Short mmCIF file of C-alpha atoms in Angstrom, two decimals:
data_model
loop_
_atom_site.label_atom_id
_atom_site.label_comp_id
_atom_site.label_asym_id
_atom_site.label_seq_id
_atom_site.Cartn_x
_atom_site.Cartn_y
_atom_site.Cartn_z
CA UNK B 1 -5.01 31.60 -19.70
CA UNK B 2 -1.49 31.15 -20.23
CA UNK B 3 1.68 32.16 -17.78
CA UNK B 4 4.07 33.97 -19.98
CA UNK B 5 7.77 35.08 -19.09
CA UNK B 6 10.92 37.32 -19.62
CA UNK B 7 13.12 35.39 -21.78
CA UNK B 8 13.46 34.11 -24.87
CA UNK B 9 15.55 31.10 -24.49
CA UNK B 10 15.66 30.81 -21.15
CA UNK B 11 18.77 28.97 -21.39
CA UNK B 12 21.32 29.24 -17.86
CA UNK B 13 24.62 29.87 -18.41
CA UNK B 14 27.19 29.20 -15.81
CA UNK B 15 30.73 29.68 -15.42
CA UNK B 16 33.30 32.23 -15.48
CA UNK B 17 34.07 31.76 -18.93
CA UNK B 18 30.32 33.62 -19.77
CA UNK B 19 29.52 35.99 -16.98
CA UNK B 20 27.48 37.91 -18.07
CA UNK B 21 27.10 36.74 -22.10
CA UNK B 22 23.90 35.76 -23.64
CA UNK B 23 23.39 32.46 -25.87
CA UNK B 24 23.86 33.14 -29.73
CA UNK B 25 22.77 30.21 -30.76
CA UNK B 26 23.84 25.99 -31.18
CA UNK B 27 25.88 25.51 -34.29
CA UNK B 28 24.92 22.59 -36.38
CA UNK B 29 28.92 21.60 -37.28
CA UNK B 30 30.77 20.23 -34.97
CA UNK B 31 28.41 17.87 -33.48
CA UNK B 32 29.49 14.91 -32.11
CA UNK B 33 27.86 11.32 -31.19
CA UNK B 34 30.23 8.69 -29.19
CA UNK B 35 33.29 10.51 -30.01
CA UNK B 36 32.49 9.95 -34.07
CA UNK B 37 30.90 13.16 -36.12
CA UNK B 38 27.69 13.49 -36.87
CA UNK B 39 26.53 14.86 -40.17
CA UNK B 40 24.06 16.95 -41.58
CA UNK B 41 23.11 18.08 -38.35
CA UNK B 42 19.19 19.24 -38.48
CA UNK B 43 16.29 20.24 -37.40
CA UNK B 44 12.80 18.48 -39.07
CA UNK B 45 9.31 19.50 -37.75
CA UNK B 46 11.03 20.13 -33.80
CA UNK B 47 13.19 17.47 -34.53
CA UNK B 48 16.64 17.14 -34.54
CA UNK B 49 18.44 14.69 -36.92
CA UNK B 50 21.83 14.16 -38.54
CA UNK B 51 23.52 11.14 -40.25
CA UNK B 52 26.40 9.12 -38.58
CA UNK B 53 28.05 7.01 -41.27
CA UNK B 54 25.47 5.68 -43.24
CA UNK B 55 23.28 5.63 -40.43
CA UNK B 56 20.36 8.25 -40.08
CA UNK B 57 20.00 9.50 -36.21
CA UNK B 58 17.11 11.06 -34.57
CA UNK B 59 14.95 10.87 -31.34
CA UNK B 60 16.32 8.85 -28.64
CA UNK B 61 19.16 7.72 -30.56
CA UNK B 62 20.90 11.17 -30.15
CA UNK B 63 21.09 10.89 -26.61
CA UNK B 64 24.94 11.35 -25.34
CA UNK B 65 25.41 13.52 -28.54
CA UNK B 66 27.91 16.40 -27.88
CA UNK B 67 26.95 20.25 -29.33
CA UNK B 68 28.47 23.47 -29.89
CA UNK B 69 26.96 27.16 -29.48
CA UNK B 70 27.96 30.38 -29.30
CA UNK B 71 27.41 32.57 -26.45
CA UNK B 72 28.77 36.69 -26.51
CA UNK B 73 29.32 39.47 -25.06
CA UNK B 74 27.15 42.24 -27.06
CA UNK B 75 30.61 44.82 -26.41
CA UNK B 76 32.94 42.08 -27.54
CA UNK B 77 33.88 41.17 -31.12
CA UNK B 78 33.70 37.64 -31.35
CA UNK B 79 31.74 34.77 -29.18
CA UNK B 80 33.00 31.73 -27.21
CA UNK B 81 31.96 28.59 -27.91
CA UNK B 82 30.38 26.56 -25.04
CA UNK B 83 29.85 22.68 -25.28
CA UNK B 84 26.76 21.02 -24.48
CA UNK B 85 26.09 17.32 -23.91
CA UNK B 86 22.02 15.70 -24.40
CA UNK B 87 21.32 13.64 -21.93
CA UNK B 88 18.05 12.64 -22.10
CA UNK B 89 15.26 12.55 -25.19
CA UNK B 90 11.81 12.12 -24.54
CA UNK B 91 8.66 13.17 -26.35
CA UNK B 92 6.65 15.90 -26.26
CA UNK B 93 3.67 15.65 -23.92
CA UNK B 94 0.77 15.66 -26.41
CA UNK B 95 -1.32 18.33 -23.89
CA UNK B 96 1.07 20.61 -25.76
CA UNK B 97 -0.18 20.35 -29.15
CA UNK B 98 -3.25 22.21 -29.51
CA UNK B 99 -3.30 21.76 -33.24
CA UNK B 100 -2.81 17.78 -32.78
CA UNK B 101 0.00 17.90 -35.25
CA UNK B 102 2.01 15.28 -33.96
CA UNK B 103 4.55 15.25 -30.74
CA UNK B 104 7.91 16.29 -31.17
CA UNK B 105 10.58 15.59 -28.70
CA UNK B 106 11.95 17.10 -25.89
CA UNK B 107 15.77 17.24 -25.28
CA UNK B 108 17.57 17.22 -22.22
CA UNK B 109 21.32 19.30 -22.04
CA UNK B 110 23.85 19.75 -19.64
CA UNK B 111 26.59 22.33 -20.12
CA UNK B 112 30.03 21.91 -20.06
CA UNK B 113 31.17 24.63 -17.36
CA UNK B 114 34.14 26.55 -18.58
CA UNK B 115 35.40 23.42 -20.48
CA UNK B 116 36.61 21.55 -16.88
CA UNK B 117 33.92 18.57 -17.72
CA UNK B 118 32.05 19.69 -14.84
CA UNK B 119 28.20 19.32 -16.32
CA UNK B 120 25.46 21.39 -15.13
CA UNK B 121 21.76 21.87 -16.26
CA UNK B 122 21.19 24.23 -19.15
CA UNK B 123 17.68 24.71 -18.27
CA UNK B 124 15.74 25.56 -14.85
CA UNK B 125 12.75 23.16 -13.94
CA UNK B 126 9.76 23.90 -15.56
CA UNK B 127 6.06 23.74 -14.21
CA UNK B 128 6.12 19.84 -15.06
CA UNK B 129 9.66 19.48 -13.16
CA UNK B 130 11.22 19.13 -16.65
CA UNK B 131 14.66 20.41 -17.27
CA UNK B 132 14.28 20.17 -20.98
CA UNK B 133 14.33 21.91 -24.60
CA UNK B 134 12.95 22.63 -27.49
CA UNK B 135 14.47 22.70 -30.58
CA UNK B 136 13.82 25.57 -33.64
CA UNK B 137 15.42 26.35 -36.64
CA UNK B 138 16.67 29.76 -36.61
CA UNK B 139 17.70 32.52 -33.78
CA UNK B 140 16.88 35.69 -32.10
CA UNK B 141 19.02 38.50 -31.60
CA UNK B 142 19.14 41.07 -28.50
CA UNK B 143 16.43 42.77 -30.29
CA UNK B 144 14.15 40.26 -29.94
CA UNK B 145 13.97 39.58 -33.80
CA UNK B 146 13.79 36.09 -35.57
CA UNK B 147 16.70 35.40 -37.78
CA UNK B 148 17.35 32.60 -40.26
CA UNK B 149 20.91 31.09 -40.34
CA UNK B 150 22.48 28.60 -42.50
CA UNK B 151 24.68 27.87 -39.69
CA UNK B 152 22.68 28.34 -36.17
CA UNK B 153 19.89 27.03 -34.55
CA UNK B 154 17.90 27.73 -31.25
CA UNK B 155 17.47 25.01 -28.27
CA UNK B 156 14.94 26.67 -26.27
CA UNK B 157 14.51 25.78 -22.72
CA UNK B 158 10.58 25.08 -21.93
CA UNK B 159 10.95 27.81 -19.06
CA UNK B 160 11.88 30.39 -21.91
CA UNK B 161 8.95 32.09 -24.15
CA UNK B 162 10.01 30.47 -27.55
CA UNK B 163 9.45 26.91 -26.29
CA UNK B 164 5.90 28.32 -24.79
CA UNK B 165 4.89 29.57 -27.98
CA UNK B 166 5.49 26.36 -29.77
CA UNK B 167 3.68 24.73 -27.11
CA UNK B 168 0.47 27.30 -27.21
CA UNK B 169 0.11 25.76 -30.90
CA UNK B 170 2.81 28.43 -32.83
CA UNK B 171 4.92 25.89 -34.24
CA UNK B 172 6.33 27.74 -37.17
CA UNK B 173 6.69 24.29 -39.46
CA UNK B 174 2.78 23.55 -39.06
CA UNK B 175 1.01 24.42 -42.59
CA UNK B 176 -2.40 25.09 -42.93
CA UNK B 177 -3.41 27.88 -40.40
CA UNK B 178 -1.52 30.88 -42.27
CA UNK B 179 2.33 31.73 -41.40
CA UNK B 180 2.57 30.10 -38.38
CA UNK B 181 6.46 31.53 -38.47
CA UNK B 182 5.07 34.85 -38.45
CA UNK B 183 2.90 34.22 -35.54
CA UNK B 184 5.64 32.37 -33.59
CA UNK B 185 7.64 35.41 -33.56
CA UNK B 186 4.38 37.93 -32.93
CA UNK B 187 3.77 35.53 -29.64
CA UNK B 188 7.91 35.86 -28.56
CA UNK B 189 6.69 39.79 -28.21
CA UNK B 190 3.31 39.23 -26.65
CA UNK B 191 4.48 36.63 -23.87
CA UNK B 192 7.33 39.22 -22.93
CA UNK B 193 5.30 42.24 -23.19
CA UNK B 194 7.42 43.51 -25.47
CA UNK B 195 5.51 46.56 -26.50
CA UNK B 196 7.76 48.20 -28.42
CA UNK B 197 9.32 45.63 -30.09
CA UNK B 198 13.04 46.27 -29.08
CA UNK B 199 13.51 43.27 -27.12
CA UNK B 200 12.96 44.67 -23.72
CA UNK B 201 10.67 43.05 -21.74
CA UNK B 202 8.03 44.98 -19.58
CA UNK B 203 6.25 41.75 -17.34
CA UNK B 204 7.65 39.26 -14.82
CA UNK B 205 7.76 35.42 -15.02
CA UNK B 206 4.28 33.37 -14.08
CA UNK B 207 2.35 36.91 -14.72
CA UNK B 208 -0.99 35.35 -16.22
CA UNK B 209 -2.21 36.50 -19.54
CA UNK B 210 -5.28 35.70 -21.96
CA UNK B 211 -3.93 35.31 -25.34
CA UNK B 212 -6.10 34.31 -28.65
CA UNK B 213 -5.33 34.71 -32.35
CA UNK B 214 -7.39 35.62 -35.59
CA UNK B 215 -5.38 32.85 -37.61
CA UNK B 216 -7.89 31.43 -41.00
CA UNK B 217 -9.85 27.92 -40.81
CA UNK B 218 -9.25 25.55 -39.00
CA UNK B 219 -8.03 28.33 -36.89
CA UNK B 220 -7.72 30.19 -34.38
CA UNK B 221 -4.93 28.08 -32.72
CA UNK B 222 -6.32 29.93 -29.32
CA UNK B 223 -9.61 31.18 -29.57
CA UNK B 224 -10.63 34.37 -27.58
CA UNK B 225 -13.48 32.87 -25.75
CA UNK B 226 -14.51 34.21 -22.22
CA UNK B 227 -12.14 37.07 -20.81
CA UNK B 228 -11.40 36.30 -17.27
CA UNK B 229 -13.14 38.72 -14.73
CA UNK B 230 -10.55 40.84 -13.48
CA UNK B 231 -8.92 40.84 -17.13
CA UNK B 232 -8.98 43.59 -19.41
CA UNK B 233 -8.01 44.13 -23.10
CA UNK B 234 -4.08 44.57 -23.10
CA UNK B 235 -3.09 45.26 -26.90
CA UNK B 236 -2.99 44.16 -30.16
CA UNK B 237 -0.10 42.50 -31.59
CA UNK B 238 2.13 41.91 -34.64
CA UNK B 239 5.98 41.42 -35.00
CA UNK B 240 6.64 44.96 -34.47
CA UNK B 241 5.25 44.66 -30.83
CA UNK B 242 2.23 46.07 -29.54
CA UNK B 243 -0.02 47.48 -32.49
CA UNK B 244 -1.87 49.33 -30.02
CA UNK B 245 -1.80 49.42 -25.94
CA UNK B 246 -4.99 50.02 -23.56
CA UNK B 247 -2.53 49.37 -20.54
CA UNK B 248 0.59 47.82 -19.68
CA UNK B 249 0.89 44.15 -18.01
CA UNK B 250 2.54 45.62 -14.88
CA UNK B 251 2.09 48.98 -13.44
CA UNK B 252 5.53 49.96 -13.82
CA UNK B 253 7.95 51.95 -16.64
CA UNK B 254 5.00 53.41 -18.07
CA UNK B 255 7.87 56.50 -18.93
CA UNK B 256 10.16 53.86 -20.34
CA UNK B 257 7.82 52.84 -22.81
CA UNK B 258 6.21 56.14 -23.67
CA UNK B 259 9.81 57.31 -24.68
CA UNK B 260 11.02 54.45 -26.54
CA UNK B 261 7.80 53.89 -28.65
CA UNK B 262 5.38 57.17 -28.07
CA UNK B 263 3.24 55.97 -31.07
CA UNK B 264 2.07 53.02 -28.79
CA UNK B 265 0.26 55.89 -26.41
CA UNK B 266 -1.22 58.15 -28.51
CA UNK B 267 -5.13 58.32 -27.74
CA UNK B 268 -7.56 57.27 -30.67
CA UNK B 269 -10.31 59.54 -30.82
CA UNK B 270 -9.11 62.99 -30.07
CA UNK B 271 -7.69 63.52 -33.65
CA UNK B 272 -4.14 62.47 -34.22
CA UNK B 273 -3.08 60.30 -37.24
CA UNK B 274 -1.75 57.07 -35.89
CA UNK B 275 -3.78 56.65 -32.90
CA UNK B 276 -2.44 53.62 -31.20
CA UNK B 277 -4.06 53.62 -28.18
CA UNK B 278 -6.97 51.04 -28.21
CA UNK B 279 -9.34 49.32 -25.31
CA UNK B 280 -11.34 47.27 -27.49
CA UNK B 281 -10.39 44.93 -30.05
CA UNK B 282 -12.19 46.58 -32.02
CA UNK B 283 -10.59 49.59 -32.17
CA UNK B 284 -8.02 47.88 -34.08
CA UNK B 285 -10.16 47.03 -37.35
CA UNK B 286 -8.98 51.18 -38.29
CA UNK B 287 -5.48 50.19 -36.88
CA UNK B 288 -2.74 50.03 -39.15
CA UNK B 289 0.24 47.17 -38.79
CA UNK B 290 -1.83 44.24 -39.16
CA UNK B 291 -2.67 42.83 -35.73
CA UNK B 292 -2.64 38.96 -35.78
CA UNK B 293 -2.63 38.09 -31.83
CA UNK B 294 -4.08 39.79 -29.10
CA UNK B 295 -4.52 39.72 -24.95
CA UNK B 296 -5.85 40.37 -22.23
CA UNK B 297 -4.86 40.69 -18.46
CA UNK B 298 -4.96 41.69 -14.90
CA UNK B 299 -3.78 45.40 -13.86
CA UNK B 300 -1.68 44.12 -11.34
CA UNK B 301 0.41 46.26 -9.30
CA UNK B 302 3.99 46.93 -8.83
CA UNK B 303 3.93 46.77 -5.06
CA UNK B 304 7.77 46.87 -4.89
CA UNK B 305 7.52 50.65 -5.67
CA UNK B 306 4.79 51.68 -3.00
#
């Protein structure tokens, strides 16, 4: 059982300067180490690295390094660019690497709040007490959707869904098990129930899930195994969202999601084409959309609205 959340990044941004903006993404220019540049900024296997002179750095030896990213307003035309400071690298607890690939490394940032060299923490605590990150190489936009820059890169707080889904096993540099990209992303939309694929999210943070995969030998990453009692078959799952739906996460915006994806709740079985409704997996073997992950979980009620 895993205990998904509602954002992506989970990155905190604080100051005036970006009320109410959402992270873009860290730029690999302008990165600097001890007031000199650093090069060739990177990211290998989770790791980051860049060159300083002749001099190759990586791991603990890019603690202190200074970073820029982008953070903006989806109504305004152009971002602002927020600095960020590591200050501390560690590596990755090996509990968190299902596929015993190797530890990465964890990084530690601190923003700089509206430029006044006041420094803050970028991420909340997470269940270890860590305030740290993650980093991947590419982004996701307000959509929800995975996108490959040249020029951007994603820090991802271990509080935020794309750090969990590297650390269920998804780590989309791992060869081997299939396209482990692919199923990185399909996992951003099953953590955040994001049914129809839109970036909304329809669960809360800490809501318990049962997640497995049908990934090729030496897969699955997570097996299905036993189904918790209490649990029940959620959906099926592939980037587009939910494949097909027996019932949501949290009894609440059933409407919502009916009218932004009413494909999701059509009922197999009482003859419509594209039936997407399913209660067993194995409903989806006559699904369309190639399912790769699926869940299951607890019917638990939104008490706020009684």
């Amino acid at each position: 059982m895993q205990m998904q959340g509602t954002q992506l990044q989970g990155m905190q941004l604080q100051g005036a300067q970006v009320l109410g903006m959402t992270m873009q993404g860290f730029q690999f220019a302008g990165a600097t180490l001890d007031g000199a540049a650093l090069t060739n900024l990177r990211i290998e296997q989770g790791e980051l690295v860049a060159e300083q002179g002749q001099v190759t750095r990586r791991g603990v030896d890019l603690a202190n390094a200074r970073l820029l990213a982008h953070v903006q307003n989806l109504a305004a035309s152009s971002p602002v660019t927020v600095e960020y400071r590591i200050t501390g690298v560690e590596e990755e607890d090996p509990r968190y690497d299902p596929t015993g690939t190797g530890s990465t490394f964890l990084y530690t940032l601190d923003q700089n709040v509206d430029g006044s060299g006041s420094w803050q923490p970028a991420c909340s605590a997470d269940a270890d007490g860590r305030h740290a990150t993650i980093p991947l190489a590419a982004i996701w936009d307000n959509h929800g959707n995975r996108v490959e820059v040249t020029s951007q890169f994603t820090f991802g707080c271990t509080t935020g869904v794309v750090a969990k889904c590297y650390r269920w096993g998804y780590r989309p540099w791992v060869t081997g098990y299939g396209d482990l990209t692919t199923l990185h992303q399909i996992c951003t939309r099953v953590a955040r129930a994001d049914y129809c694929g839109n970036g909304i999210s329809h669960t809360r943070n800490g809501t318990l899930i049962n997640v497995w995969d049908n990934l090729p030998y030496p897969g699955p990453i997570q097996a299905q195994g036993y189904t918790p009692l209490g649990m029940f078959f959620e959906a099926g799952w592939s980037t587009r969202g939910a494949v097909c739906l027996s019932h949501t996460r949290w009894l609440l915006g059933g409407l919502l999601i009916a009218a932004a994806c009413p494909d999701r709740l059509i009922a197999p079985g009482l003859g419509v084409l594209g039936a997407t409704v399913c209660d067993f997996p194995a409903q989806l073997l006559g699904q369309p959309g190639g399912a790769r992950m699926f869940n299951a979980s607890y019917l638990n009620l939104n008490l706020d609205l009684l």
